[in-house]
């Protein structure tokens, strides 16, 4: 695979200067135009040790306007990163639309390390498949990925490593980027070939760059980055290919007259005395379990969705009352901010993933993509159709380390919702809870009912099941929610 990067490409000093002048102008013009688009450019810089990756990134920083450019290296994991899923460290630094992010190694560092440690082939294969899905998802959202693999022949690398051993600054940089075992050239190239071959796709192809001559290397790199920006500005075939929706796990569903919501028994009630006793008992248990989760370093994520006026807020308060404020945080999700709109829709939720041992409660969530955004037309059919697979992947990553994810849909009948709306309008201290938007949403009840059925059918998994909560009686709903939390925590923690 790497033979084409051992052909001896070279540029003389004069040729380099001539091409550099034109390339710098082109890069800056493209960067200015990129800022007007909805596309970020993500540059992955990887390759063999000694190929000059740091030098070429420094050159790009010299050629480009650094006000629209950020560089990220991923060496040692911080305490914050160790306490979260691996992908968190990459999601949090994704460039905003119209800007450029340069990642040293990026998400490929993890799979390279695992391959070196001789991880199970199935694990490596799963990582490569996840990378494919991730890069496709970013491309579907408009991102342009430039994946650069810098290659050196064996003898050239040997000479550079020997020379760098006398240059303390260069040697320190290499030592930080690679462990000693990565000097095993043949093994590293074999692993690299497997990774490059498995993740070389139409929407995120690899570019193998001969790095023997630094002039050729740098000009070639600049051209590829420039081409990616031009594709973002003018559109390209890769973007069209990426826009094909992912196949749903269940295909199209025919809702007909019945949905999963019709299985919910809304007649269930709880007397006030029983409610107080059960609630006190469950809250006492939750208090202890929340601290046990902290001791075991197990994160908890609770998602609350439901009809307007279904009682999500009341259920959330009964949970938070039982958990020390130092351990939990509630995220109320509204329309995205300008900063959030400048990123993939999942970006703002990845930012709020809790540290190990802590709790996040989402009052509405990433399911807005397949609910309100679907029904109200804020997301295109292509966008919300492929979101089911994206959400399942996201939730699987949240739970892989043994953390707990619970999802609640609080269901009420249409007549009950009307009664609660009218009560809110008549009660002065509740009038702020009812808006024109609530009434408009109610008119689309059947459309939401269909969207909810698809949501539950496609995203209720063994690692992140949906719990449908009967909400016509608020007391029953609150106890049902907190009892479910307690049972799940006891099972997860072995308590």
mmCIF file of N, CA, C and O in Angstrom, residues 242-284:
data_model
loop_
_atom_site.group_PDB
_atom_site.id
_atom_site.type_symbol
_atom_site.label_atom_id
_atom_site.label_comp_id
_atom_site.label_asym_id
_atom_site.label_seq_id
_atom_site.Cartn_x
_atom_site.Cartn_y
_atom_site.Cartn_z
ATOM 1 N N UNK A 242 -22.457 11.113 0.991
ATOM 2 C CA UNK A 242 -22.645 11.064 2.442
ATOM 3 C C UNK A 242 -24.078 11.328 2.833
ATOM 4 O O UNK A 242 -24.507 10.971 3.917
ATOM 5 N N UNK A 243 -24.842 11.969 1.946
ATOM 6 C CA UNK A 243 -26.187 12.381 2.303
ATOM 7 C C UNK A 243 -27.220 11.281 2.131
ATOM 8 O O UNK A 243 -28.402 11.507 2.313
ATOM 9 N N UNK A 244 -26.777 10.085 1.763
ATOM 10 C CA UNK A 244 -27.691 8.950 1.696
ATOM 11 C C UNK A 244 -28.045 8.528 3.116
ATOM 12 O O UNK A 244 -27.164 8.343 3.949
ATOM 13 N N UNK A 245 -29.333 8.383 3.458
ATOM 14 C CA UNK A 245 -29.687 8.043 4.834
ATOM 15 C C UNK A 245 -29.225 6.644 5.200
ATOM 16 O O UNK A 245 -29.174 5.754 4.352
ATOM 17 N N UNK A 246 -28.890 6.451 6.468
ATOM 18 C CA UNK A 246 -28.567 5.122 6.941
ATOM 19 C C UNK A 246 -29.823 4.270 6.928
ATOM 20 O O UNK A 246 -30.929 4.746 7.217
ATOM 21 N N UNK A 247 -29.655 3.014 6.631
ATOM 22 C CA UNK A 247 -30.805 2.107 6.659
ATOM 23 C C UNK A 247 -31.260 1.917 8.096
ATOM 24 O O UNK A 247 -30.460 1.660 8.978
ATOM 25 N N UNK A 248 -32.560 2.085 8.326
ATOM 26 C CA UNK A 248 -33.080 1.887 9.668
ATOM 27 C C UNK A 248 -33.037 0.421 10.055
ATOM 28 O O UNK A 248 -33.153 -0.465 9.212
ATOM 29 N N UNK A 249 -32.878 0.159 11.322
ATOM 30 C CA UNK A 249 -32.778 -1.215 11.789
ATOM 31 C C UNK A 249 -34.065 -1.984 11.523
ATOM 32 O O UNK A 249 -34.062 -3.192 11.350
ATOM 33 N N UNK A 250 -35.184 -1.247 11.478
ATOM 34 C CA UNK A 250 -36.465 -1.914 11.316
ATOM 35 C C UNK A 250 -37.117 -1.619 9.975
ATOM 36 O O UNK A 250 -38.206 -2.109 9.697
ATOM 37 N N UNK A 251 -36.482 -0.798 9.169
ATOM 38 C CA UNK A 251 -37.133 -0.365 7.943
ATOM 39 C C UNK A 251 -38.280 0.582 8.279
ATOM 40 O O UNK A 251 -38.398 1.080 9.387
ATOM 41 N N UNK A 252 -39.142 0.861 7.298
ATOM 42 C CA UNK A 252 -40.273 1.744 7.552
ATOM 43 C C UNK A 252 -41.289 1.018 8.429
ATOM 44 O O UNK A 252 -41.610 -0.144 8.226
ATOM 45 N N UNK A 253 -41.811 1.753 9.403
ATOM 46 C CA UNK A 253 -42.806 1.158 10.290
ATOM 47 C C UNK A 253 -44.190 1.643 9.916
ATOM 48 O O UNK A 253 -44.394 2.809 9.582
ATOM 49 N N UNK A 254 -45.142 0.762 9.987
ATOM 50 C CA UNK A 254 -46.530 1.107 9.687
ATOM 51 C C UNK A 254 -47.265 1.201 11.018
ATOM 52 O O UNK A 254 -47.575 0.201 11.655
ATOM 53 N N UNK A 255 -47.550 2.448 11.431
ATOM 54 C CA UNK A 255 -48.145 2.650 12.749
ATOM 55 C C UNK A 255 -49.580 2.164 12.789
ATOM 56 O O UNK A 255 -50.015 1.490 13.711
ATOM 57 N N UNK A 256 -50.339 2.529 11.739
ATOM 58 C CA UNK A 256 -51.735 2.117 11.748
ATOM 59 C C UNK A 256 -52.481 2.765 12.905
ATOM 60 O O UNK A 256 -52.254 3.916 13.261
ATOM 61 N N UNK A 257 -53.404 2.018 13.524
ATOM 62 C CA UNK A 257 -54.214 2.559 14.616
ATOM 63 C C UNK A 257 -53.556 2.411 15.973
ATOM 64 O O UNK A 257 -53.982 3.038 16.932
ATOM 65 N N UNK A 258 -52.535 1.541 16.077
ATOM 66 C CA UNK A 258 -51.921 1.275 17.370
ATOM 67 C C UNK A 258 -50.456 1.680 17.368
ATOM 68 O O UNK A 258 -49.764 1.542 16.365
ATOM 69 N N UNK A 259 -49.995 2.191 18.508
ATOM 70 C CA UNK A 259 -48.583 2.510 18.703
ATOM 71 C C UNK A 259 -48.160 1.957 20.054
ATOM 72 O O UNK A 259 -48.989 1.455 20.830
ATOM 73 N N UNK A 260 -46.879 2.069 20.363
ATOM 74 C CA UNK A 260 -46.387 1.593 21.661
ATOM 75 C C UNK A 260 -47.059 2.336 22.809
ATOM 76 O O UNK A 260 -47.174 1.807 23.929
ATOM 77 N N UNK A 261 -47.526 3.556 22.544
ATOM 78 C CA UNK A 261 -48.177 4.327 23.609
ATOM 79 C C UNK A 261 -49.497 3.703 24.036
ATOM 80 O O UNK A 261 -49.954 3.908 25.171
ATOM 81 N N UNK A 262 -50.103 2.942 23.139
ATOM 82 C CA UNK A 262 -51.381 2.302 23.472
ATOM 83 C C UNK A 262 -51.218 1.149 24.447
ATOM 84 O O UNK A 262 -52.214 0.624 24.965
ATOM 85 N N UNK A 263 -49.966 0.749 24.705
ATOM 86 C CA UNK A 263 -49.730 -0.312 25.684
ATOM 87 C C UNK A 263 -49.642 0.231 27.108
ATOM 88 O O UNK A 263 -49.562 -0.549 28.057
ATOM 89 N N UNK A 264 -49.644 1.563 27.247
ATOM 90 C CA UNK A 264 -49.479 2.181 28.562
ATOM 91 C C UNK A 264 -50.836 2.275 29.248
ATOM 92 O O UNK A 264 -51.790 2.857 28.706
ATOM 93 N N UNK A 265 -50.932 1.741 30.447
ATOM 94 C CA UNK A 265 -52.180 1.767 31.221
ATOM 95 C C UNK A 265 -52.264 3.090 31.987
ATOM 96 O O UNK A 265 -51.641 3.259 33.038
ATOM 97 N N UNK A 266 -53.036 4.026 31.447
ATOM 98 C CA UNK A 266 -53.137 5.358 32.051
ATOM 99 C C UNK A 266 -54.127 5.406 33.214
ATOM 100 O O UNK A 266 -54.289 6.462 33.836
ATOM 101 N N UNK A 267 -54.751 4.293 33.514
ATOM 102 C CA UNK A 267 -55.737 4.288 34.609
ATOM 103 C C UNK A 267 -55.082 4.095 35.972
ATOM 104 O O UNK A 267 -55.753 4.210 37.009
ATOM 105 N N UNK A 268 -53.804 3.818 36.021
ATOM 106 C CA UNK A 268 -53.126 3.520 37.287
ATOM 107 C C UNK A 268 -53.069 4.768 38.174
ATOM 108 O O UNK A 268 -52.739 5.859 37.715
ATOM 109 N N UNK A 269 -53.370 4.567 39.437
ATOM 110 C CA UNK A 269 -53.448 5.662 40.400
ATOM 111 C C UNK A 269 -52.726 5.276 41.686
ATOM 112 O O UNK A 269 -52.498 4.101 41.969
ATOM 113 N N UNK A 270 -52.387 6.293 42.474
ATOM 114 C CA UNK A 270 -51.756 6.066 43.771
ATOM 115 C C UNK A 270 -52.364 7.028 44.779
ATOM 116 O O UNK A 270 -52.400 8.246 44.546
ATOM 117 N N UNK A 271 -52.860 6.482 45.883
ATOM 118 C CA UNK A 271 -53.454 7.335 46.916
ATOM 119 C C UNK A 271 -52.379 8.186 47.582
ATOM 120 O O UNK A 271 -51.207 7.815 47.619
ATOM 121 N N UNK A 272 -52.813 9.318 48.131
ATOM 122 C CA UNK A 272 -51.865 10.279 48.687
ATOM 123 C C UNK A 272 -51.027 9.656 49.799
ATOM 124 O O UNK A 272 -49.806 9.853 49.861
ATOM 125 N N UNK A 273 -51.633 8.879 50.685
ATOM 126 C CA UNK A 273 -50.888 8.272 51.784
ATOM 127 C C UNK A 273 -49.857 7.285 51.251
ATOM 128 O O UNK A 273 -48.684 7.298 51.671
ATOM 129 N N UNK A 274 -50.287 6.428 50.327
ATOM 130 C CA UNK A 274 -49.356 5.459 49.738
ATOM 131 C C UNK A 274 -48.232 6.180 48.991
ATOM 132 O O UNK A 274 -47.067 5.746 49.016
ATOM 133 N N UNK A 275 -48.612 7.259 48.327
ATOM 134 C CA UNK A 275 -47.612 8.032 47.585
ATOM 135 C C UNK A 275 -46.525 8.558 48.515
ATOM 136 O O UNK A 275 -45.337 8.415 48.235
ATOM 137 N N UNK A 276 -46.921 9.141 49.617
ATOM 138 C CA UNK A 276 -45.938 9.714 50.544
ATOM 139 C C UNK A 276 -45.016 8.640 51.116
ATOM 140 O O UNK A 276 -43.808 8.832 51.226
ATOM 141 N N UNK A 277 -45.594 7.503 51.468
ATOM 142 C CA UNK A 277 -44.772 6.425 52.031
ATOM 143 C C UNK A 277 -43.807 5.853 51.003
ATOM 144 O O UNK A 277 -42.613 5.673 51.291
ATOM 145 N N UNK A 278 -44.321 5.581 49.803
ATOM 146 C CA UNK A 278 -43.464 5.005 48.755
ATOM 147 C C UNK A 278 -42.380 5.988 48.332
ATOM 148 O O UNK A 278 -41.224 5.606 48.114
ATOM 149 N N UNK A 279 -42.750 7.238 48.182
ATOM 150 C CA UNK A 279 -41.782 8.248 47.751
ATOM 151 C C UNK A 279 -40.660 8.391 48.771
ATOM 152 O O UNK A 279 -39.471 8.419 48.409
ATOM 153 N N UNK A 280 -41.028 8.461 50.067
ATOM 154 C CA UNK A 280 -40.008 8.600 51.103
ATOM 155 C C UNK A 280 -39.066 7.399 51.114
ATOM 156 O O UNK A 280 -37.841 7.549 51.248
ATOM 157 N N UNK A 281 -39.630 6.215 50.932
ATOM 158 C CA UNK A 281 -38.816 5.000 50.932
ATOM 159 C C UNK A 281 -37.851 4.998 49.745
ATOM 160 O O UNK A 281 -36.654 4.706 49.891
ATOM 161 N N UNK A 282 -38.346 5.327 48.568
ATOM 162 C CA UNK A 282 -37.517 5.306 47.361
ATOM 163 C C UNK A 282 -36.459 6.416 47.397
ATOM 164 O O UNK A 282 -35.324 6.221 46.962
ATOM 165 N N UNK A 283 -36.826 7.574 47.906
ATOM 166 C CA UNK A 283 -35.851 8.664 47.971
ATOM 167 C C UNK A 283 -34.726 8.337 48.945
ATOM 168 O O UNK A 283 -33.554 8.652 48.682
ATOM 169 N N UNK A 284 -35.061 7.690 50.044
ATOM 170 C CA UNK A 284 -34.018 7.288 50.991
ATOM 171 C C UNK A 284 -33.056 6.295 50.338
ATOM 172 O O UNK A 284 -31.828 6.387 50.506
#
